[in-house]
XYZ file of C-alpha atoms in Angstrom:
686
model
C 46.912 25.658 -25.312
C 47.359 26.780 -22.766
C 44.510 29.734 -22.526
C 42.485 25.976 -23.698
C 43.845 23.951 -21.241
C 42.827 25.647 -17.776
C 43.410 21.760 -15.281
C 39.038 20.368 -16.080
C 37.674 19.726 -12.730
C 36.072 16.258 -13.902
C 33.244 13.690 -12.657
C 35.488 12.354 -8.867
C 34.542 9.722 -7.981
C 31.354 10.291 -10.747
C 30.057 12.543 -9.432
C 29.501 16.083 -10.114
C 30.909 19.290 -8.114
C 30.435 22.824 -8.770
C 27.650 24.159 -11.453
C 28.677 21.025 -14.273
C 26.647 18.897 -15.223
C 23.358 18.387 -18.431
C 20.852 17.006 -16.015
C 18.035 15.305 -17.151
C 14.680 16.272 -16.042
C 13.254 13.223 -14.622
C 16.546 13.023 -11.920
C 16.798 16.805 -11.765
C 19.428 17.606 -8.542
C 16.644 20.191 -7.604
C 17.900 20.025 -3.595
C 21.914 20.501 -4.992
C 20.288 24.134 -6.277
C 18.717 24.083 -3.238
C 21.851 23.985 -1.200
C 23.695 26.750 -3.599
C 22.079 29.529 -4.062
C 17.813 29.160 -2.435
C 15.790 27.544 -4.773
C 14.788 24.721 -5.417
C 12.731 23.960 -9.128
C 9.403 21.701 -7.748
C 7.685 19.145 -10.058
C 5.133 21.830 -11.614
C 7.878 24.767 -12.379
C 10.665 21.472 -13.830
C 6.929 20.613 -16.279
C 6.342 24.054 -17.459
C 10.361 24.483 -18.337
C 10.363 21.426 -20.267
C 6.907 22.166 -22.057
C 8.275 25.428 -22.864
C 11.360 24.416 -24.508
C 11.651 23.108 -28.092
C 14.391 21.005 -30.568
C 15.098 22.040 -33.465
C 15.671 18.556 -34.708
C 19.256 18.298 -36.819
C 20.751 20.441 -34.319
C 19.782 23.164 -32.893
C 17.305 24.530 -29.394
C 14.957 26.741 -28.852
C 11.822 27.714 -26.748
C 7.863 28.433 -26.669
C 8.021 32.630 -25.798
C 3.604 33.008 -27.276
C 0.670 30.655 -26.570
C 0.120 31.088 -30.358
C 3.222 29.124 -30.960
C 6.188 32.071 -31.434
C 8.896 30.307 -31.672
C 13.276 31.993 -30.161
C 16.209 30.294 -31.266
C 19.382 31.188 -32.854
C 19.681 33.222 -36.095
C 22.499 30.377 -36.986
C 19.884 27.576 -35.860
C 17.694 29.180 -39.068
C 20.130 30.130 -41.489
C 19.592 27.215 -43.274
C 15.823 27.611 -43.627
C 17.221 31.420 -44.843
C 19.311 30.749 -47.625
C 16.849 27.980 -48.536
C 14.202 31.138 -48.988
C 16.796 33.524 -50.127
C 17.308 34.252 -54.663
C 19.877 36.060 -56.213
C 17.691 38.635 -56.209
C 16.805 38.608 -52.704
C 18.835 36.672 -50.158
C 17.767 37.332 -47.020
C 20.672 36.743 -45.219
C 22.522 39.019 -46.360
C 19.415 41.199 -45.907
C 17.284 39.967 -43.484
C 13.364 39.232 -43.012
C 11.112 40.186 -40.251
C 6.994 39.209 -41.654
C 4.996 42.426 -40.489
C 1.875 40.448 -40.928
C 0.670 36.596 -40.959
C 0.532 36.637 -44.415
C 3.797 36.644 -44.505
C 5.459 34.864 -43.057
C 7.140 32.084 -44.736
C 7.336 27.928 -43.981
C 10.547 26.997 -44.137
C 11.810 24.120 -46.652
C 12.211 20.920 -43.610
C 12.306 22.293 -40.121
C 10.707 20.504 -37.646
C 10.579 21.436 -34.384
C 9.074 18.846 -31.131
C 8.320 19.768 -27.614
C 8.597 16.934 -24.676
C 5.722 15.598 -23.192
C 6.880 12.684 -21.689
C 9.578 9.946 -20.454
C 9.583 6.571 -19.424
C 11.207 4.290 -18.182
C 12.008 1.389 -20.662
C 15.271 -0.155 -19.226
C 14.182 -3.124 -18.183
C 12.424 -3.491 -21.038
C 15.465 -2.848 -22.694
C 18.047 -5.427 -21.696
C 15.622 -8.140 -21.259
C 15.589 -8.242 -24.474
C 18.414 -8.450 -25.169
C 20.387 -10.325 -22.274
C 22.841 -13.438 -22.807
C 22.699 -11.989 -26.420
C 25.633 -11.145 -28.288
C 26.602 -10.002 -32.050
C 24.981 -9.981 -34.676
C 22.189 -11.477 -32.157
C 22.353 -8.320 -28.905
C 22.485 -6.081 -32.399
C 19.010 -7.227 -33.764
C 17.294 -7.529 -30.476
C 18.486 -4.243 -28.886
C 17.115 -3.140 -32.674
C 13.798 -4.743 -32.196
C 12.362 -3.917 -28.541
C 13.578 -0.088 -29.822
C 11.434 0.077 -33.589
C 8.285 -2.011 -31.258
C 8.895 0.537 -28.159
C 9.102 3.920 -31.029
C 6.173 2.413 -33.183
C 3.660 1.223 -30.152
C 4.592 5.180 -28.687
C 4.235 7.094 -31.705
C 0.849 7.189 -32.545
C 0.366 9.738 -34.621
C 1.723 11.117 -37.584
C 2.468 14.481 -34.930
C 4.007 11.991 -32.546
C 7.935 11.584 -32.104
C 9.323 8.994 -29.698
C 12.874 8.076 -30.032
C 14.363 5.833 -27.080
C 17.420 6.784 -25.409
C 20.312 5.587 -24.277
C 22.144 6.902 -20.592
C 24.623 6.551 -18.726
C 26.668 4.386 -21.772
C 23.308 1.921 -22.435
C 22.257 2.010 -18.119
C 19.403 3.408 -18.783
C 16.288 3.633 -21.298
C 13.840 6.464 -21.293
C 11.244 6.324 -24.608
C 10.987 10.108 -24.858
C 7.190 11.420 -26.346
C 7.297 14.228 -28.229
C 5.473 16.985 -30.194
C 5.963 17.054 -33.477
C 5.460 20.608 -35.401
C 6.494 20.124 -39.196
C 4.541 23.425 -40.836
C 7.556 25.762 -39.603
C 7.716 29.758 -40.676
C 10.141 32.213 -40.489
C 9.276 35.494 -38.536
C 11.914 37.208 -38.272
C 15.997 36.287 -38.797
C 18.779 39.936 -38.125
C 21.184 40.364 -41.007
C 24.713 37.890 -40.810
C 26.325 40.796 -40.638
C 25.740 42.266 -37.189
C 23.847 38.035 -36.382
C 27.820 36.385 -36.740
C 29.123 40.071 -36.057
C 33.151 39.114 -35.597
C 33.015 35.919 -38.283
C 35.155 33.103 -37.477
C 37.668 35.132 -35.598
C 34.969 35.839 -32.658
C 33.665 32.442 -32.232
C 33.936 30.342 -29.406
C 36.016 33.998 -28.294
C 34.051 36.595 -25.579
C 34.077 39.912 -24.963
C 31.359 39.101 -28.094
C 29.231 41.156 -30.096
C 26.359 39.558 -32.281
C 22.839 39.660 -32.346
C 22.516 36.091 -32.817
C 18.901 35.348 -32.541
C 15.497 34.487 -34.729
C 11.848 33.612 -34.474
C 9.559 31.407 -36.342
C 6.577 29.895 -35.946
C 4.172 26.301 -35.111
C 1.356 25.397 -37.114
C -0.894 22.844 -36.702
C -3.457 22.447 -39.116
C -2.192 25.602 -40.985
C -2.696 27.783 -38.553
C -0.369 29.065 -35.495
C 0.146 26.378 -32.681
C -1.924 27.339 -29.246
C 0.835 26.642 -26.731
C 0.096 26.424 -23.280
C 3.141 26.174 -21.517
C 6.044 29.842 -22.784
C 8.250 30.880 -21.264
C 7.783 34.985 -20.532
C 10.962 37.943 -20.601
C 12.503 39.432 -17.870
C 11.710 42.809 -17.052
C 15.872 43.392 -16.033
C 17.456 40.435 -17.767
C 20.060 39.643 -16.573
C 21.667 40.381 -14.110
C 26.101 40.111 -12.416
C 25.370 37.111 -10.139
C 22.379 35.636 -10.864
C 21.044 32.042 -10.784
C 20.565 31.012 -14.710
C 19.373 27.887 -16.277
C 19.453 26.540 -20.122
C 17.213 24.415 -20.863
C 18.342 22.618 -24.043
C 19.362 19.803 -25.997
C 23.150 19.595 -26.063
C 24.038 16.887 -28.485
C 26.698 14.631 -27.136
C 29.226 14.680 -25.148
C 32.513 12.057 -24.318
C 32.927 12.364 -20.521
C 32.068 9.097 -20.133
C 33.908 7.718 -22.355
C 36.938 4.773 -22.044
C 40.724 5.123 -21.952
C 40.468 3.225 -25.429
C 37.651 4.913 -26.885
C 39.210 8.365 -25.902
C 42.492 7.479 -27.641
C 40.537 5.937 -30.623
C 39.370 9.809 -30.474
C 42.646 11.501 -30.123
C 44.082 9.501 -31.947
C 42.124 8.584 -34.770
C 39.113 9.565 -35.253
C 39.478 14.153 -34.674
C 42.733 14.062 -36.348
C 41.750 12.371 -39.332
C 38.284 14.283 -39.012
C 40.118 17.692 -39.180
C 42.278 16.750 -42.094
C 38.693 15.936 -43.606
C 37.158 19.523 -42.367
C 40.560 21.268 -43.518
C 40.329 20.356 -47.344
C 36.611 20.312 -47.508
C 37.424 24.718 -46.444
C 40.310 24.599 -49.248
C 37.550 24.032 -51.994
C 35.093 26.469 -50.619
C 37.094 28.610 -49.999
C 38.365 28.153 -53.739
C 35.238 27.615 -54.806
C 33.707 31.409 -53.426
C 35.755 32.998 -55.738
C 34.833 31.878 -58.882
C 31.600 34.416 -58.286
C 28.495 35.791 -55.472
C 26.932 33.606 -56.274
C 28.770 30.969 -55.637
C 29.737 31.985 -52.805
C 25.855 32.632 -51.493
C 25.438 28.659 -52.428
C 27.355 27.673 -50.267
C 28.063 29.941 -47.321
C 25.597 27.964 -45.559
C 28.276 25.079 -45.965
C 31.260 26.623 -45.445
C 29.419 27.971 -42.397
C 29.400 24.657 -40.872
C 32.730 24.027 -41.398
C 34.619 26.395 -40.218
C 32.297 26.120 -36.781
C 32.830 22.505 -36.669
C 36.457 22.747 -37.759
C 37.411 25.092 -34.456
C 34.884 23.162 -32.652
C 37.044 19.694 -32.777
C 40.467 21.459 -32.615
C 39.524 22.733 -29.298
C 38.261 18.585 -28.301
C 41.165 17.403 -29.473
C 44.002 20.061 -27.615
C 42.467 18.502 -24.974
C 42.660 15.441 -25.157
C 46.423 15.803 -26.000
C 47.051 17.500 -23.075
C 48.844 15.617 -20.355
C 47.513 16.124 -16.691
C 44.167 16.306 -18.747
C 44.082 13.076 -19.995
C 46.130 11.496 -16.913
C 42.732 12.551 -14.477
C 40.582 10.252 -17.174
C 42.599 7.588 -16.320
C 42.677 8.373 -13.429
C 39.287 8.486 -13.249
C 38.620 5.193 -14.738
C 41.199 3.399 -13.158
C 39.820 4.358 -9.364
C 36.235 2.642 -10.964
C 38.581 -1.033 -11.923
C 39.782 -0.824 -8.664
C 36.848 -0.942 -6.928
C 35.463 -3.703 -9.074
C 38.824 -5.354 -9.037
C 38.974 -5.303 -5.587
C 35.306 -7.183 -4.867
C 35.274 -11.145 -7.013
C 32.118 -11.012 -7.073
C 31.819 -7.281 -8.931
C 34.858 -8.521 -10.781
C 32.951 -11.936 -12.161
C 30.301 -9.378 -13.272
C 32.436 -6.157 -14.928
C 35.719 -6.899 -14.824
C 36.066 -7.301 -18.675
C 33.887 -4.671 -19.238
C 36.835 -2.199 -20.017
C 38.968 -5.105 -22.483
C 36.054 -5.559 -24.711
C 35.502 -2.515 -25.264
C 39.305 -2.012 -25.457
C 38.889 -4.655 -28.629
C 35.872 -3.238 -30.062
C 37.915 0.042 -30.659
C 40.931 -2.289 -32.345
C 38.146 -3.872 -34.840
C 36.674 0.534 -35.654
C 40.545 1.763 -36.546
C 40.364 -1.080 -38.463
C 37.455 -0.241 -40.422
C 37.200 3.166 -40.275
C 38.412 4.586 -43.285
C 35.020 2.327 -45.605
C 32.632 3.155 -42.780
C 33.507 6.728 -42.969
C 33.494 7.170 -47.160
C 30.924 4.135 -48.029
C 28.124 5.009 -44.977
C 29.113 7.503 -42.307
C 30.257 10.617 -44.071
C 29.417 8.913 -47.660
C 28.426 11.885 -50.685
C 30.775 14.942 -49.201
C 26.954 16.420 -48.352
C 25.752 16.646 -51.549
C 22.021 16.466 -51.355
C 21.436 14.556 -54.752
C 23.740 11.992 -53.662
C 21.646 11.694 -49.752
C 17.847 12.013 -51.881
C 19.505 8.568 -53.347
C 19.794 6.901 -50.661
C 17.425 7.846 -49.435
C 14.536 6.080 -52.008
C 17.631 3.590 -52.541
C 16.936 2.289 -49.113
C 13.663 2.426 -48.745
C 12.825 0.944 -51.169
C 14.883 -2.568 -49.295
C 14.625 -1.049 -46.084
C 9.742 -0.500 -45.631
C 9.322 -3.890 -47.302
C 10.093 -4.956 -43.849
C 8.565 -6.015 -40.314
C 9.361 -2.957 -38.487
C 11.750 -4.857 -36.273
C 14.028 -5.673 -38.733
C 14.532 -2.547 -40.464
C 17.634 -0.518 -40.871
C 16.418 2.044 -37.299
C 16.613 5.041 -39.496
C 13.485 3.426 -41.935
C 11.417 1.743 -38.894
C 7.898 2.539 -39.099
C 8.174 6.324 -35.715
C 10.662 7.557 -38.192
C 8.658 8.236 -41.483
C 7.237 11.277 -40.736
C 10.559 13.157 -40.433
C 11.951 10.199 -43.852
C 9.142 11.553 -46.160
C 9.842 15.140 -45.151
C 13.232 15.212 -45.792
C 12.121 13.661 -49.423
C 9.519 15.356 -50.515
C 11.894 18.442 -49.401
C 11.169 21.792 -51.617
C 14.182 23.271 -51.146
C 16.325 24.146 -54.198
C 19.846 21.918 -55.209
C 22.408 23.783 -56.775
C 23.766 21.910 -59.122
C 28.123 23.149 -59.328
C 28.364 22.634 -55.511
C 26.807 19.189 -56.161
C 29.252 18.780 -58.846
C 32.115 20.728 -56.973
C 30.846 18.355 -53.632
C 30.665 15.046 -55.559
C 34.157 15.551 -56.699
C 35.644 15.987 -53.686
C 34.354 12.669 -52.494
C 34.760 10.682 -55.959
C 38.468 12.016 -55.261
C 38.793 10.360 -51.715
C 36.953 6.945 -52.313
C 39.850 7.269 -54.751
C 43.035 8.595 -52.922
C 42.188 6.289 -49.684
C 41.007 3.421 -50.594
C 43.019 2.295 -54.094
C 42.859 2.859 -57.574
C 42.244 -1.119 -57.036
C 40.024 -1.530 -54.841
C 37.422 -3.353 -56.242
C 34.554 -0.658 -55.053
C 36.386 2.469 -56.980
C 37.131 0.734 -60.022
C 33.260 0.067 -59.547
C 31.839 3.685 -59.152
C 34.431 5.283 -61.595
C 35.361 2.954 -63.935
C 37.870 4.446 -66.708
C 36.759 7.936 -65.524
C 37.765 10.815 -63.463
C 36.104 11.974 -60.179
C 35.474 15.390 -62.593
C 34.528 13.285 -65.021
C 31.623 11.294 -63.701
C 30.176 13.672 -60.999
C 29.961 16.075 -63.840
C 27.543 13.129 -65.899
C 25.769 12.710 -62.253
C 24.620 16.325 -61.726
C 23.633 16.490 -65.449
C 22.018 13.411 -65.904
C 20.032 12.861 -62.109
C 16.205 14.065 -61.668
C 16.039 13.930 -57.911
C 16.819 17.488 -58.048
C 13.286 18.123 -58.608
C 10.538 17.204 -55.631
C 8.119 15.587 -57.815
C 10.364 13.503 -59.001
C 11.283 11.882 -55.557
C 8.286 11.822 -54.482
C 6.220 9.893 -57.565
C 9.488 7.414 -57.120
C 9.243 6.995 -53.405
C 5.368 7.108 -53.730
C 5.062 4.101 -56.539
C 7.071 2.033 -53.988
C 9.981 -0.502 -54.777
C 9.519 -0.806 -58.020
C 9.623 2.138 -59.831
C 12.744 2.776 -57.869
C 14.921 -0.142 -58.372
C 14.033 0.230 -61.940
C 15.019 4.439 -62.016
C 17.682 4.593 -64.138
C 18.653 7.839 -62.700
C 22.389 8.417 -62.562
C 22.707 9.503 -58.818
C 20.548 6.078 -59.034
C 23.259 4.053 -60.411
C 26.393 5.669 -58.394
C 23.908 4.332 -54.929
C 23.534 0.990 -56.310
C 27.087 0.425 -57.096
C 27.869 1.788 -53.658
C 24.982 -0.506 -51.526
C 26.916 -4.001 -50.693
C 29.768 -2.985 -49.393
C 28.141 0.256 -48.056
C 25.910 -2.839 -45.959
C 28.562 -4.942 -45.087
C 30.618 -2.711 -43.763
C 27.725 -0.272 -41.418
C 26.652 -4.736 -39.919
C 30.163 -5.410 -39.532
C 30.447 -2.435 -37.333
C 27.148 -2.961 -35.984
C 27.798 -6.046 -34.924
C 31.398 -6.141 -33.698
C 32.120 -2.252 -32.610
C 28.616 -1.051 -31.581
C 26.685 -4.454 -29.874
C 30.515 -4.292 -28.182
C 30.459 -0.467 -26.754
C 26.269 -0.979 -26.005
C 26.335 -4.773 -24.134
C 30.122 -3.357 -22.101
C 28.863 -0.424 -21.402
C 25.632 -0.861 -19.726
C 28.043 -3.121 -17.797
C 30.142 -0.706 -16.703
C 27.314 1.774 -15.397
C 26.214 -0.664 -13.622
C 29.562 -0.687 -12.430
C 28.872 2.766 -11.619
C 25.336 2.980 -10.270
C 26.467 0.287 -7.758
C 29.989 2.612 -6.802
C 28.176 5.671 -7.252
C 24.650 5.407 -7.300
C 22.231 7.882 -9.356
C 23.198 11.266 -8.347
C 25.479 12.526 -10.654
C 24.339 13.675 -15.134
C 24.941 10.847 -17.886
C 26.721 12.248 -21.216
C 24.815 14.313 -23.447
C 22.604 12.848 -26.120
C 20.414 15.537 -28.077
C 18.012 15.131 -25.503
C 16.436 17.751 -23.044
C 18.579 19.176 -20.550
C 18.820 21.805 -17.902
C 21.159 23.291 -16.828
C 22.171 25.582 -13.628
C 24.992 27.800 -12.851
C 24.981 32.058 -12.501
C 26.239 35.213 -14.076
C 29.544 35.646 -13.669
C 32.941 36.592 -15.781
C 36.355 34.464 -15.764
C 39.776 35.289 -15.024
C 42.527 34.332 -18.240
C 45.701 35.062 -18.775
C 45.768 36.380 -15.438
C 43.577 39.304 -16.310
C 39.648 39.318 -15.081
C 37.149 39.538 -17.717
C 33.820 41.413 -16.635
C 31.016 39.420 -18.011
C 28.543 41.796 -19.647
C 29.061 43.482 -23.265
C 27.717 46.295 -24.378
C 25.974 47.487 -27.356
C 28.474 50.782 -27.474
C 31.348 48.307 -28.010
C 29.448 47.280 -30.574
C 30.734 50.725 -32.610
C 33.516 50.383 -31.343
C 34.396 47.130 -32.624
C 33.092 47.937 -36.263
C 35.876 48.116 -39.195
C 33.617 48.609 -41.570
C 35.352 45.359 -43.816
C 34.798 41.657 -43.014
C 33.804 40.098 -39.885
C 33.312 43.120 -38.410
C 31.215 45.149 -40.729
C 28.209 47.030 -39.891
C 24.596 46.104 -41.963
C 23.099 49.386 -43.277
C 20.409 49.016 -39.953
C 23.000 48.929 -37.492
C 24.228 52.474 -39.035
C 20.990 53.301 -39.529
C 19.969 53.255 -35.707
C 23.206 53.971 -34.152
C 22.561 57.578 -32.675
C 18.764 56.237 -31.185
C 20.309 53.198 -29.693
C 21.470 53.078 -25.871
C 24.395 52.325 -26.371
C 25.646 51.368 -22.398
C 21.617 47.884 -22.983
C 23.673 44.884 -22.354
C 24.929 43.531 -25.576
C 26.464 39.791 -24.642
C 26.808 38.354 -21.233
C 28.496 34.770 -19.459
C 26.988 31.961 -17.062
C 28.919 29.425 -15.524
C 25.357 26.767 -17.118
C 27.675 22.996 -18.177
C 26.677 23.336 -22.393
C 27.879 21.711 -25.289
C 27.856 21.714 -29.024
C 23.204 21.202 -29.690
C 22.368 23.782 -26.642
C 22.447 26.967 -29.212
C 19.314 28.542 -29.548
C 18.693 27.554 -25.444
C 16.460 30.358 -23.585
C 18.642 31.086 -20.532
C 15.822 31.624 -18.264
C 16.324 32.717 -14.169
C 14.440 31.259 -11.581
C 10.489 32.439 -12.337
C 11.026 31.253 -15.432
C 11.394 34.320 -17.069
C 13.960 35.018 -19.424
C 17.280 36.148 -18.965
C 18.516 35.672 -23.031
C 19.517 33.256 -25.604
C 22.575 30.989 -25.899
C 24.650 31.007 -29.559
C 28.376 29.983 -28.291
C 30.470 29.267 -25.825
C 34.188 30.065 -24.680
C 37.488 28.723 -25.722
C 37.925 27.505 -22.851
C 34.404 25.813 -23.066
C 35.525 23.510 -25.759
C 36.755 21.166 -23.667
C 33.508 20.477 -22.010
C 33.697 17.364 -24.121
C 35.581 15.436 -21.614
C 35.549 18.101 -19.324
C 34.296 20.498 -16.912
C 35.186 23.497 -14.940
C 33.713 25.669 -13.300
C 36.714 29.053 -13.822
C 37.128 29.588 -16.941
C 34.188 27.781 -19.172
C 31.210 29.817 -19.605
C 28.553 29.579 -22.163
C 28.068 33.512 -23.995
C 24.366 34.027 -24.578
C 22.415 37.498 -25.886
C 21.333 39.638 -23.432
C 17.445 39.454 -23.546
C 17.364 44.032 -23.538
C 20.013 43.939 -26.476
C 17.496 41.747 -27.921
C 14.922 43.607 -26.940
C 16.568 46.760 -28.098
C 17.602 45.406 -31.377
C 13.913 44.906 -32.178
C 12.586 48.401 -31.693
C 14.876 50.318 -32.634
C 16.793 48.960 -35.644
C 14.199 46.818 -36.914
C 10.499 48.577 -35.417
C 9.609 45.315 -35.320
C 6.648 46.469 -33.125
C 4.060 43.417 -34.129
C 7.005 40.719 -32.510
C 7.662 42.958 -29.889
C 3.189 42.773 -29.109
C 3.733 39.871 -29.031
C 6.368 38.426 -26.328
C 4.614 41.657 -24.061
C 6.920 44.343 -24.405
C 4.470 46.171 -27.104
C 4.726 48.881 -24.934
C 8.905 51.228 -23.767
C 10.999 53.745 -25.876
């Protein structure tokens, strides 16, 4: 814990210090950057960077790197696509993939890439719609207004619009995206080099990973034409250089109340960790049965192990007494300021207590909410398809403003892409995941619970899972499409056993969701808005909001750090990769890198660290200089950065990236990717 938890620099008086901050593009502190580094990003510079940035729906970042729709991201961000395009005879996870011609580029079954084209402030519309309302009325009014705004904005299938809550409800922005759903794989290295070092090296530094891949977005069957994209730096990242990261951090909790942090520390995080540990054990056992079962479950296991290590770091931050005391003091300072004025106390004083009461309600709801709604199905594809179909039958006939938010009109392109995906479904893995889920359902709700009785009857979890997988036809995208297009009558009349399972859960699932939305979510939204107003009144808007998987820009510099009294240099080199290799997983190099060693410039920088403020979701983000030239690609943070969920310490929090020169050296001398190099403007040189 001492490694992970140096004293963190927090948000004091609501103002960001040092290189801290994941800033929105419409509130970027250019003058602050100029004061520290002598460069002030102009509106034109910010526009170019925004339009050159990309989001991979589902949790990653990326960037446009050519005028013909070429997109750079991490290998682990396209890993699901790579696995879905693989077979037991041709495993691209193991062998890698490179399309040496345009005809060889292969479409990812269910990948969506977004580019942010416009930001609008809709705070007034949203707050006006919910003014004076509480509980169910607040939630219904808010849902209706968000659906109305998003539908009015999403004027075509290739336009995506999301209303985003910022500053815990203190501000609402409407983000308008260009949507690309025809995404094709161009290049992915072997996983042995992309994730070299495996879980032992994950969230560590020094690192030696070639975690980079390329895809291309298409429009009307042709490579998309883009005017704004990032060029390559001639030198790559240099020590002490000012660097920027433009990406989509998934979420932070730096503005949560003390009550919310206590819930995370005492319930949400430990229970999630226990669940992930059990699931990892299940997958370990599953993979012992043979290489094909290992292949089909590796993507899930990768995600489980990555999440587990990240959440361990987050919880260690919250159990550190000094760190938690600082968070308490930060909240108390604002509350004391509110209390000092009777009018402020009247407006804002009860907000923290109201959130605390809602957190007590969440504590009571959490197990049923998790099992029946939020984590139902444990990642089973068949379960997910069945729920999408069943809820589509109920939600889509409703007026847009009354639907569950994920079935709103503006979300239909995403829903349909997911539902009609041709990605393979693996029956052995489905059976294992459903057995695990049904076992947890009985274990945590109890055998006498009405839902458990209704679902299992006299059957064991394993027997029911076997029956569900063997009897379901939903693995076929054609069957799913026929049911969906047949409308509510076709879906309700279908006798598929997976649909029957969903129906047996649905009443209770909807009931617990409704209670959560009315007694927890609406209370947090309404009172979070009040706390945000108090914070604005006290400190202004000179700080950044918590991350929300929307486009943010952070600034920092290339520099090392100290750990346990030792200096950690900012760069690793290709030579160190070969020194670290053992020939055994996870330190085994693929044959391509062993063969290429005599031809490589071993002193080429490979990975490096910078002080940019990032979090999960930033994976795949471009790291670039003040000329908006790529100097690297973000793929990780160091172990100290895991506490960045709740605060930031510039002394030790570090972004870990693949160096741009290391990327080029691999493309040239390992993969002979001439077509790709030429498109990047790097065709010359050796």
